[in-house]
Coordinates of C-alpha atoms and ligand atoms in Angstrom, one line a residue:
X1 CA 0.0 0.0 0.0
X2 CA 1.1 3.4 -0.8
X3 CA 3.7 4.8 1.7
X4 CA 1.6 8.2 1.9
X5 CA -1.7 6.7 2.7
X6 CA -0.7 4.2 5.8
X7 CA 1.2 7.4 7.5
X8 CA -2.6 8.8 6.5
X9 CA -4.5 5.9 7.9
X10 CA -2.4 5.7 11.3
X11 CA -3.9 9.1 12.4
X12 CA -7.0 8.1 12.4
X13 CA -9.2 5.6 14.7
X14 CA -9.3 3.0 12.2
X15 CA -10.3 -0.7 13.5
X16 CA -7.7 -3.6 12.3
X17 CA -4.2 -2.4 10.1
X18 CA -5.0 -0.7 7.1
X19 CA -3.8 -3.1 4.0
X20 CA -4.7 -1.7 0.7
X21 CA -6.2 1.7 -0.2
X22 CA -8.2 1.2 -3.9
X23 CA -8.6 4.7 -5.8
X24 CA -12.3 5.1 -6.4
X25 CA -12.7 7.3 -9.7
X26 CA -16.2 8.3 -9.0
X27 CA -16.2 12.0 -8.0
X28 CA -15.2 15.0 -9.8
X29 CA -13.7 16.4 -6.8
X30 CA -12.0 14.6 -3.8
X31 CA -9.5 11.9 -4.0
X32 CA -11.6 8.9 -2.7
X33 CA -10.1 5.5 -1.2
X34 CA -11.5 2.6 -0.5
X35 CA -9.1 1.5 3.0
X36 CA -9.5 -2.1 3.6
X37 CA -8.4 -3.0 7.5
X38 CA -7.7 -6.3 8.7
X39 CA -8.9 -7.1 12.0
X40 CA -6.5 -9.1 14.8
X41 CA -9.0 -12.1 14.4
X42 CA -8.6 -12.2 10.6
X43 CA -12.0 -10.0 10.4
X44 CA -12.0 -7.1 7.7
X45 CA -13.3 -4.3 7.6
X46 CA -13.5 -1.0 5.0
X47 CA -13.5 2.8 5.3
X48 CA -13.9 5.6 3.2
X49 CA -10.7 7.8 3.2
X50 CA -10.8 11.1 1.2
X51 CA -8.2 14.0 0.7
X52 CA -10.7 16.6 0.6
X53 CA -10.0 19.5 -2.2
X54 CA -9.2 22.3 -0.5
X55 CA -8.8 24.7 -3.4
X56 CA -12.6 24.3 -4.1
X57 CA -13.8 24.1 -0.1
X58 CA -12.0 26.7 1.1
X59 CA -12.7 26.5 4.3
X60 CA -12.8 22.7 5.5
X61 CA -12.9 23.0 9.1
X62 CA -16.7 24.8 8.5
X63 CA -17.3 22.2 6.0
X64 CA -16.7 19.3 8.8
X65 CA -19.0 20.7 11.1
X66 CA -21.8 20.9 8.7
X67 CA -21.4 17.2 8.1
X68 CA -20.8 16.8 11.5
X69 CA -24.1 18.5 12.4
X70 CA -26.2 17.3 9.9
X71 CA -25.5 13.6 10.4
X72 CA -25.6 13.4 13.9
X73 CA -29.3 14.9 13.6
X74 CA -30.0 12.6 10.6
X75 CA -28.3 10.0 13.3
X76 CA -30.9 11.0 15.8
X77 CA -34.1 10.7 13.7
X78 CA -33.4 7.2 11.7
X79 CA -32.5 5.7 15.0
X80 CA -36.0 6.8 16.6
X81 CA -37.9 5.8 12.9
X82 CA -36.0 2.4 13.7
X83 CA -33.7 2.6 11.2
X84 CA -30.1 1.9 10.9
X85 CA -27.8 4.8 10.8
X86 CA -24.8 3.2 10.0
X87 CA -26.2 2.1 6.4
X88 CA -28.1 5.2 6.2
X89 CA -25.9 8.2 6.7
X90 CA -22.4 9.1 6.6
X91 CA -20.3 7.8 9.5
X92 CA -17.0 9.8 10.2
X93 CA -14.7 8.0 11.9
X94 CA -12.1 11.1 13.6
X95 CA -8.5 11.7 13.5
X96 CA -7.0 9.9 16.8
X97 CA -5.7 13.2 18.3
X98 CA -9.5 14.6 17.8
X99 CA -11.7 16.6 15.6
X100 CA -13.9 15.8 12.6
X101 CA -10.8 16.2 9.9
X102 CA -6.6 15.8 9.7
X103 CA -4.6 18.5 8.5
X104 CA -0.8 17.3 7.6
X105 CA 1.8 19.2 7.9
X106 CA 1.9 19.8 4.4
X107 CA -1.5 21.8 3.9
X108 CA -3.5 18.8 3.0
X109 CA -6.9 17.8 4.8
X110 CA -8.0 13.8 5.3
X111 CA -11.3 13.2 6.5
X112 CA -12.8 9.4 7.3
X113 CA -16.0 7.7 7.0
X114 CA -17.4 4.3 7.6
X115 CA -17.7 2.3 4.1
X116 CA -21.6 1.6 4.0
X117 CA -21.2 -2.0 2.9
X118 CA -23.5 -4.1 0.3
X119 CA -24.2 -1.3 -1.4
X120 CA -22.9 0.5 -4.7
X121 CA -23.6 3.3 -6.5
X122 CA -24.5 3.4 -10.4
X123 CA -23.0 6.9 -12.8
X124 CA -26.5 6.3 -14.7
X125 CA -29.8 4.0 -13.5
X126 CA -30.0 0.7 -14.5
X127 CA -34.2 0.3 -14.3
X128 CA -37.1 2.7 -13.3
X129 CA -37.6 0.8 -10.2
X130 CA -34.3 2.2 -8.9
X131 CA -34.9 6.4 -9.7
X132 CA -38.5 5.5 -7.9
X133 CA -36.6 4.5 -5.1
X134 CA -33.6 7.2 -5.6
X135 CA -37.1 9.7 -5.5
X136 CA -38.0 8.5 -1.7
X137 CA -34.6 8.7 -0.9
X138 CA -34.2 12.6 -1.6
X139 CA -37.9 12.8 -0.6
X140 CA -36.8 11.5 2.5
X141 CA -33.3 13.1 3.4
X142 CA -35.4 16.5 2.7
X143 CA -37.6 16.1 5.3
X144 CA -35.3 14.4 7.7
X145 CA -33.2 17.6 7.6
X146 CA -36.1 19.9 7.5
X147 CA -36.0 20.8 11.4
X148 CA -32.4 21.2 11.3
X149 CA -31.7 24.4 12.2
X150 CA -30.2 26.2 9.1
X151 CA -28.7 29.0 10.8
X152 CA -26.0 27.3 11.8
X153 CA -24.7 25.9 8.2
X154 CA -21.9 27.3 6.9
X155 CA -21.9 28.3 3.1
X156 CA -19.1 26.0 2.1
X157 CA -19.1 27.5 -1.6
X158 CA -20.5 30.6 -2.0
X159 CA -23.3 31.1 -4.5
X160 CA -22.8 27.3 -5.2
X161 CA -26.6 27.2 -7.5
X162 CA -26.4 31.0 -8.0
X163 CA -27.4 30.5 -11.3
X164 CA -27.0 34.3 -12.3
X165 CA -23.6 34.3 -11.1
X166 CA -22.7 31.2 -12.9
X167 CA -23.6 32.4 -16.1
X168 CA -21.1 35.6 -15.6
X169 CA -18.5 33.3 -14.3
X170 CA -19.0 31.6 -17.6
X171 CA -18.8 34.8 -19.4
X172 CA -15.7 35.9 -18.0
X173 CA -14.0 32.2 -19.2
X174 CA -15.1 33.2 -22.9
X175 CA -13.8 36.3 -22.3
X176 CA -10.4 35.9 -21.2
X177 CA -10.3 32.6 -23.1
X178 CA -7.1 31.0 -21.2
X179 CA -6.6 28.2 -23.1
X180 CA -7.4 29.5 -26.8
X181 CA -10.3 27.1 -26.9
X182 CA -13.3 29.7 -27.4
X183 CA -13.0 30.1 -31.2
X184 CA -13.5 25.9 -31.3
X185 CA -17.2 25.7 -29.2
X186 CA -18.6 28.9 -30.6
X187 CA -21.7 26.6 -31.3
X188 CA -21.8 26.2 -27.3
X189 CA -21.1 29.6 -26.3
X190 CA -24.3 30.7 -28.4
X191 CA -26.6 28.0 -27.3
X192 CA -25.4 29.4 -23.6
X193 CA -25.8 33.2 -24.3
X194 CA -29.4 32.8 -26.0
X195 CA -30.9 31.1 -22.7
X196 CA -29.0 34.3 -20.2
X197 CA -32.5 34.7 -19.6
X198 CA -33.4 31.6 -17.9
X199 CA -30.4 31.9 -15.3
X200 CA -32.8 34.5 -13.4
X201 CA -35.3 31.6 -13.0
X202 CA -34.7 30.6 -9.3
X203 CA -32.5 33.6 -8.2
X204 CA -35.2 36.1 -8.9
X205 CA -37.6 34.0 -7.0
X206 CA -35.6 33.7 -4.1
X207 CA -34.8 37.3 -3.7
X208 CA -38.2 38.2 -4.0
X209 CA -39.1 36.4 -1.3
X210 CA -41.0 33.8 -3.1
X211 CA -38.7 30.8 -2.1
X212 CA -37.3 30.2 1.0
X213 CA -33.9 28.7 1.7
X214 CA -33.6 25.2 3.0
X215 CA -31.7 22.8 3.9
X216 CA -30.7 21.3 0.8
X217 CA -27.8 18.7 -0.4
X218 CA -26.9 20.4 -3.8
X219 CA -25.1 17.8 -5.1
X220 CA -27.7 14.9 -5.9
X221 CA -25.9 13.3 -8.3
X222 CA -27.4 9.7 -9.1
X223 CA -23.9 8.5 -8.0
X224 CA -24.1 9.8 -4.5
X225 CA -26.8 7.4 -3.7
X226 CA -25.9 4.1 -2.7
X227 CA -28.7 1.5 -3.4
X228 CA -28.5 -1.9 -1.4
X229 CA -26.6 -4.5 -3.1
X230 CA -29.6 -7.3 -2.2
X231 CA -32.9 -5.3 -2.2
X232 CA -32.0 -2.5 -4.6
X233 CA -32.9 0.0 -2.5
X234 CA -31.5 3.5 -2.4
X235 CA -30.8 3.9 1.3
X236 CA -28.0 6.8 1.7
X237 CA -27.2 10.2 0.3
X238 CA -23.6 10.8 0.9
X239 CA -21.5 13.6 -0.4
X240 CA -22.3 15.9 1.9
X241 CA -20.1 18.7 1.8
X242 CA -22.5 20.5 0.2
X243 CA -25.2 20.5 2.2
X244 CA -26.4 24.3 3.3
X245 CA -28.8 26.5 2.5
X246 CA -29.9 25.6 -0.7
X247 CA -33.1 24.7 -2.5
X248 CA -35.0 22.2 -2.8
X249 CA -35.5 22.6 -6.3
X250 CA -31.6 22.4 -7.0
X251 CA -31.7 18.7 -5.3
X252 CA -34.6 17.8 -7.7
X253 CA -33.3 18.9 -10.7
X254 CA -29.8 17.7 -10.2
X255 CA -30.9 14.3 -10.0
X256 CA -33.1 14.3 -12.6
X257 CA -30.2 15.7 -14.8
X258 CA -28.2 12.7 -14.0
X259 CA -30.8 10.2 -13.4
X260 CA -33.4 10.9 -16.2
X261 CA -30.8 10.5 -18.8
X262 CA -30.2 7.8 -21.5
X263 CA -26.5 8.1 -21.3
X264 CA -23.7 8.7 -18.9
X265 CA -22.7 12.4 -18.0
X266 CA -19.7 12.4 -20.6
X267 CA -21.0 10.2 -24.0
X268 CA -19.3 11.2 -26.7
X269 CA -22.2 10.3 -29.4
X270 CA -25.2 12.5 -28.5
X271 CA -27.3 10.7 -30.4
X272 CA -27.4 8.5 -27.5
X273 CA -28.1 11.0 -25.1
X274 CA -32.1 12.0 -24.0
X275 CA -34.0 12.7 -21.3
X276 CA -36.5 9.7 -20.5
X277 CA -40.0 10.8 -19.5
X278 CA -40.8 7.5 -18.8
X279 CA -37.5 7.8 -16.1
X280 CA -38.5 11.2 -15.2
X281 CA -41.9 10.2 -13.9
X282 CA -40.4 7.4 -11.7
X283 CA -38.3 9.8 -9.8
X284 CA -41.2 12.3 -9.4
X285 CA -43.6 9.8 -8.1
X286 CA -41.4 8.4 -5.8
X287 CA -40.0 12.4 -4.6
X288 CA -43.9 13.8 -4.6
X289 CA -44.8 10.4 -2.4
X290 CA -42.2 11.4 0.1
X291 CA -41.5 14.9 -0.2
X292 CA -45.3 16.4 -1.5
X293 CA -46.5 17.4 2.2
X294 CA -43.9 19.7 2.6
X295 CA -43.1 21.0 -0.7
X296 CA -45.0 24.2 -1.8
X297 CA -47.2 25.2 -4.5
X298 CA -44.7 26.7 -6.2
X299 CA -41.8 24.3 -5.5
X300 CA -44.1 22.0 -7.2
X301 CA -44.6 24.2 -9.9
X302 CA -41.3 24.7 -10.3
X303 CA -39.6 21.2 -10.5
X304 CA -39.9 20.8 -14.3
X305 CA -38.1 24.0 -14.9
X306 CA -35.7 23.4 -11.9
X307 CA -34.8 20.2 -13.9
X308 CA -33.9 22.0 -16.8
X309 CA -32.2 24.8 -15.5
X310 CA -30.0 22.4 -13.1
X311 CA -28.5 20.9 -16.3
X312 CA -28.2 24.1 -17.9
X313 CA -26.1 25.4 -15.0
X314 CA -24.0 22.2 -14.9
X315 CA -23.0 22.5 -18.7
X316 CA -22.3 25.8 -18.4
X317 CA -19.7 25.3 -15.7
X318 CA -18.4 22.1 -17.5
X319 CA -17.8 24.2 -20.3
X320 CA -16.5 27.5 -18.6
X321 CA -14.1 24.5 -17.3
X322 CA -12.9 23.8 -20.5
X323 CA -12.1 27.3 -21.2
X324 CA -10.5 27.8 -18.8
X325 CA -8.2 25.1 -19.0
X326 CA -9.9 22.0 -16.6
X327 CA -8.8 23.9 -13.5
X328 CA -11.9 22.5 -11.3
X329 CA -13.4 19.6 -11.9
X330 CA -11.2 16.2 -12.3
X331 CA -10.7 15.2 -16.2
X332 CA -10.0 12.2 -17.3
X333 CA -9.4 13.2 -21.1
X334 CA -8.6 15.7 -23.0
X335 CA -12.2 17.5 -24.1
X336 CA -13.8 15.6 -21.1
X337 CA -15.3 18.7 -20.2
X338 CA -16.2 19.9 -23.3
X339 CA -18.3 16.1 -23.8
X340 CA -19.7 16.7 -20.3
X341 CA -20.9 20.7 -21.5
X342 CA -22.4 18.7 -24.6
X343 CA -24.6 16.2 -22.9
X344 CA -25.9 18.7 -21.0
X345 CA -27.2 21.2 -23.6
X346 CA -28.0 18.4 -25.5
X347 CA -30.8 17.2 -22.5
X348 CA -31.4 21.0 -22.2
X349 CA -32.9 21.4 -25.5
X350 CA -34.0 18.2 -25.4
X351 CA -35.9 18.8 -21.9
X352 CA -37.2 22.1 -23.7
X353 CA -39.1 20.1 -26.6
X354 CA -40.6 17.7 -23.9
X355 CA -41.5 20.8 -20.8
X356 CA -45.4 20.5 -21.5
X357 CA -44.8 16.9 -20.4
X358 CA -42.5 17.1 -17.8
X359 CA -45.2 19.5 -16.6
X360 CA -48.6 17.9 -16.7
X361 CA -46.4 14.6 -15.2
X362 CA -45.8 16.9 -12.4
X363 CA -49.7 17.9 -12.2
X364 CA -50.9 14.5 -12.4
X365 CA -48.7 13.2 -9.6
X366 CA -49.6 16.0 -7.2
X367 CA -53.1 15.9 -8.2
X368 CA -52.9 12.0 -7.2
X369 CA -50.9 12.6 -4.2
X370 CA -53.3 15.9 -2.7
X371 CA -56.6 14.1 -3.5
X372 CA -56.0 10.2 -3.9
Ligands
ADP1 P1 -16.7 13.5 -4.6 O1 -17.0 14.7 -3.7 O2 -15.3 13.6 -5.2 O3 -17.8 13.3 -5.5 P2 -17.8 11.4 -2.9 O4 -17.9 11.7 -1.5 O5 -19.0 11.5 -3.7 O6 -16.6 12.3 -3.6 O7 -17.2 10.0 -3.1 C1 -17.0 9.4 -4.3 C2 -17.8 8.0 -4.4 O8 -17.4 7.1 -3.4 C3 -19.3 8.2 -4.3 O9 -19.9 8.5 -5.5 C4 -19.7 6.8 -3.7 O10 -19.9 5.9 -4.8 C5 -18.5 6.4 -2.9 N1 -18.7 6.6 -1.5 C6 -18.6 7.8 -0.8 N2 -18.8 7.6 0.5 C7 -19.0 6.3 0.7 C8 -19.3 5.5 1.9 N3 -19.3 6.0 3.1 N4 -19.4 4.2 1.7 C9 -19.3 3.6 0.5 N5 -19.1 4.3 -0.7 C10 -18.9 5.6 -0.6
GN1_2 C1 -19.4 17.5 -8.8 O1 -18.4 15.8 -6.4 P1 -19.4 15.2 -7.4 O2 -18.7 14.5 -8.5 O3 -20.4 14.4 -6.7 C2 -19.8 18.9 -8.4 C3 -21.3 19.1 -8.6 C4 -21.6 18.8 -10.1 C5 -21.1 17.5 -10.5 C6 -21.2 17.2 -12.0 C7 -18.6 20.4 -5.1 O4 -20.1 16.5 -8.0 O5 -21.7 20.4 -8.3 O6 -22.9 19.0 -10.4 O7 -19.7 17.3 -10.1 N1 -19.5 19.1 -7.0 C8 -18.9 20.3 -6.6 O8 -21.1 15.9 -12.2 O9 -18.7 21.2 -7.4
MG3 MG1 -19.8 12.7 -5.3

């Protein structure tokens, strides 16, 4: 095992010796490993042990404690449901010497969870069953958090879903144009600039008073659900560094962006990629089933359009990305970015043709759900 990660593992309150550390490629943005511990008896045992990325959190320590805060309240309400919080939050196992996270003595920051076992997690869904399921799963997270007191999240990135502010962060990359790309995706950059309009969606909402903050996840990536290896259900939301104020319509829409697709997040042949009604209507039964009592008119309302403007706002940072030279999220190609921005607009305008749809799905599920 790598010299780097047992000096690592030794600092923190790991059961058994760490043995081997496996690289899991999942995430765009931590370095993830799987730590596999042997146990004096000859048991084993796994953990989750991730370098967090300190260039994008900037401030880790406030980061921790909102993970700390928010699963020891999730802790608190799946154990008095009868549930098992081990398999159904994070668990962070802390640094020997204390705390929630290790900071080396070369800048770097560790953090350590408990490795939910049988379970996986899938880049795109493998049946409608499963985004039914991945539904009740946000559905419920949502309202377990919904009593948690919100003051007392930090913002770990600022304007994370400020969709206005994305779209002149974008600007600026075409502008300065780092990497000489710009000239190559002018296509892109218009299909961007000619929806400017839409960015104002949520933003405008919010600061009008219309929707509240919540406590929301903002990163509901199908991948950061882990569905039980044996019944297939999706029992835990990790990746929770973003949880803080948010919106629940960001939650929504980010995992029907990933989920209610046809094709991983970076296919090269877009003639592969779509977004599946028939997918799309799973997710929203199984979110309105668990989430409808406390969602508002408008947050109803709005989840079509939160869907669309969620993948709108991810392609245009996947491609302000690309211009500016794959300085954020982790690339495995060249273009892989630029493949990642095209998948998304391509679901944009194909979530545009099908919005009457996605709407009147939406209307028929609540309409079920408020008078069944
Ligand atoms: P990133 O922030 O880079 O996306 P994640 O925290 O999402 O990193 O971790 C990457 C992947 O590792 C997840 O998509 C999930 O598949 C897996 N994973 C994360 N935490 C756990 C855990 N506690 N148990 C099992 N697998 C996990
Ligand atoms: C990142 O960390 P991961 O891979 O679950 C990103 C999300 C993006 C997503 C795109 C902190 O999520 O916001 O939607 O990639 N996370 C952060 O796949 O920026
Ligand atoms: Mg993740």
């Amino acid at each position: 095992m790598d010299r780097q990660l047992v000096e690592i593992a030794k600092n923190f309150s790991f059961r058994g010796d760490p043995v081997e550390a496996t690289p899991c490629s999942k995430g765009h943005i931590n370095d993830t490993y799987v730590l596999r511990c042997v146990l004096t008896d000859g048991g084993r045992l796994r953990y989750i042990l991730q370098r967090i990325d300190h260039h994008i959190f900037r401030n880790p320590e406030k980061m921790m404690e909102n993970i700390a805060g928010v699963t020891e309240h999730l802790r608190r309400k799946i154990l008095l449901a009868g549930g098992d919080p081990r398999r159904e939050t994070l668990t962070i196992i802390p640094p020997r010497k204390g705390g929630n996270f290790l900071r080396t003595d070369s800048g770097d920051y560790w953090r350590a969870y408990d490795f939910i076992e049988n379970t996986h997690s899938r880049d795109i869904v493998e049946n409608p069953k499963q985004f039914y399921l991945a539904g009740r799963l946000l559905g419920k997270f949502q309202g377990l958090l919904s009593d948690f007191p919100i003051e007392r999240l930090h913002e770990t990135i600022p304007d994370f879903h400020n969709t206005k502010k994305r779209f002149e962060q974008f600007i600026t990359a075409v502008e300065k144009d780092n990497v000489n790309h710009a000239r190559r995706v002018k296509d892109e950059i218009d299909f961007v600039i000619r929806r400017e309009s839409d960015t104002a969606t949520l933003v405008d909402l919010i600061a009008g008073g219309k929707l509240s903050p919540r406590v929301a996840h903002n990163d509901t990536k199908f991948n950061n659900m882990m569905i039980d290896d044996a019944t297939g259900e999706c029992v835990c939301l990790v990746d929770l560094d973003t949880v803080m104020p948010g919106l629940y319509l960001y939650d929504f829409g980010d995992s029907i962006r990933t989920g209610a697709t046809t094709a991983p997040e970076d296919e090269k042949n877009l003639a592969r990629v779509s977004m599946d009604l028939g997918l799309f209507e799973h997710f929203t039964r199984g979110y309105i089933e668990s989430a409808g009592s406390f969602l508002s008119d408008l947050e109803l309302e709005l989840l079509p359009r939160a869907a669309k403007l969620m993948t709108f706002e991810s392609g245009m940072r996947f491609l302000a990305d690309y211009l500016n030279g794959d300085i954020y999220f982790k690339v495995h190609r060249p273009e892989h970015n630029l493949d990642r921005a095209r998948t998304q607009f391509k679901l944009v305008a194909d979530m545009e043709e099908k919005m009457d749809r996605m709407i009147q799905t939406v209307a028929e599920i609540t309409e079920a759900e408020q008078h069944p």
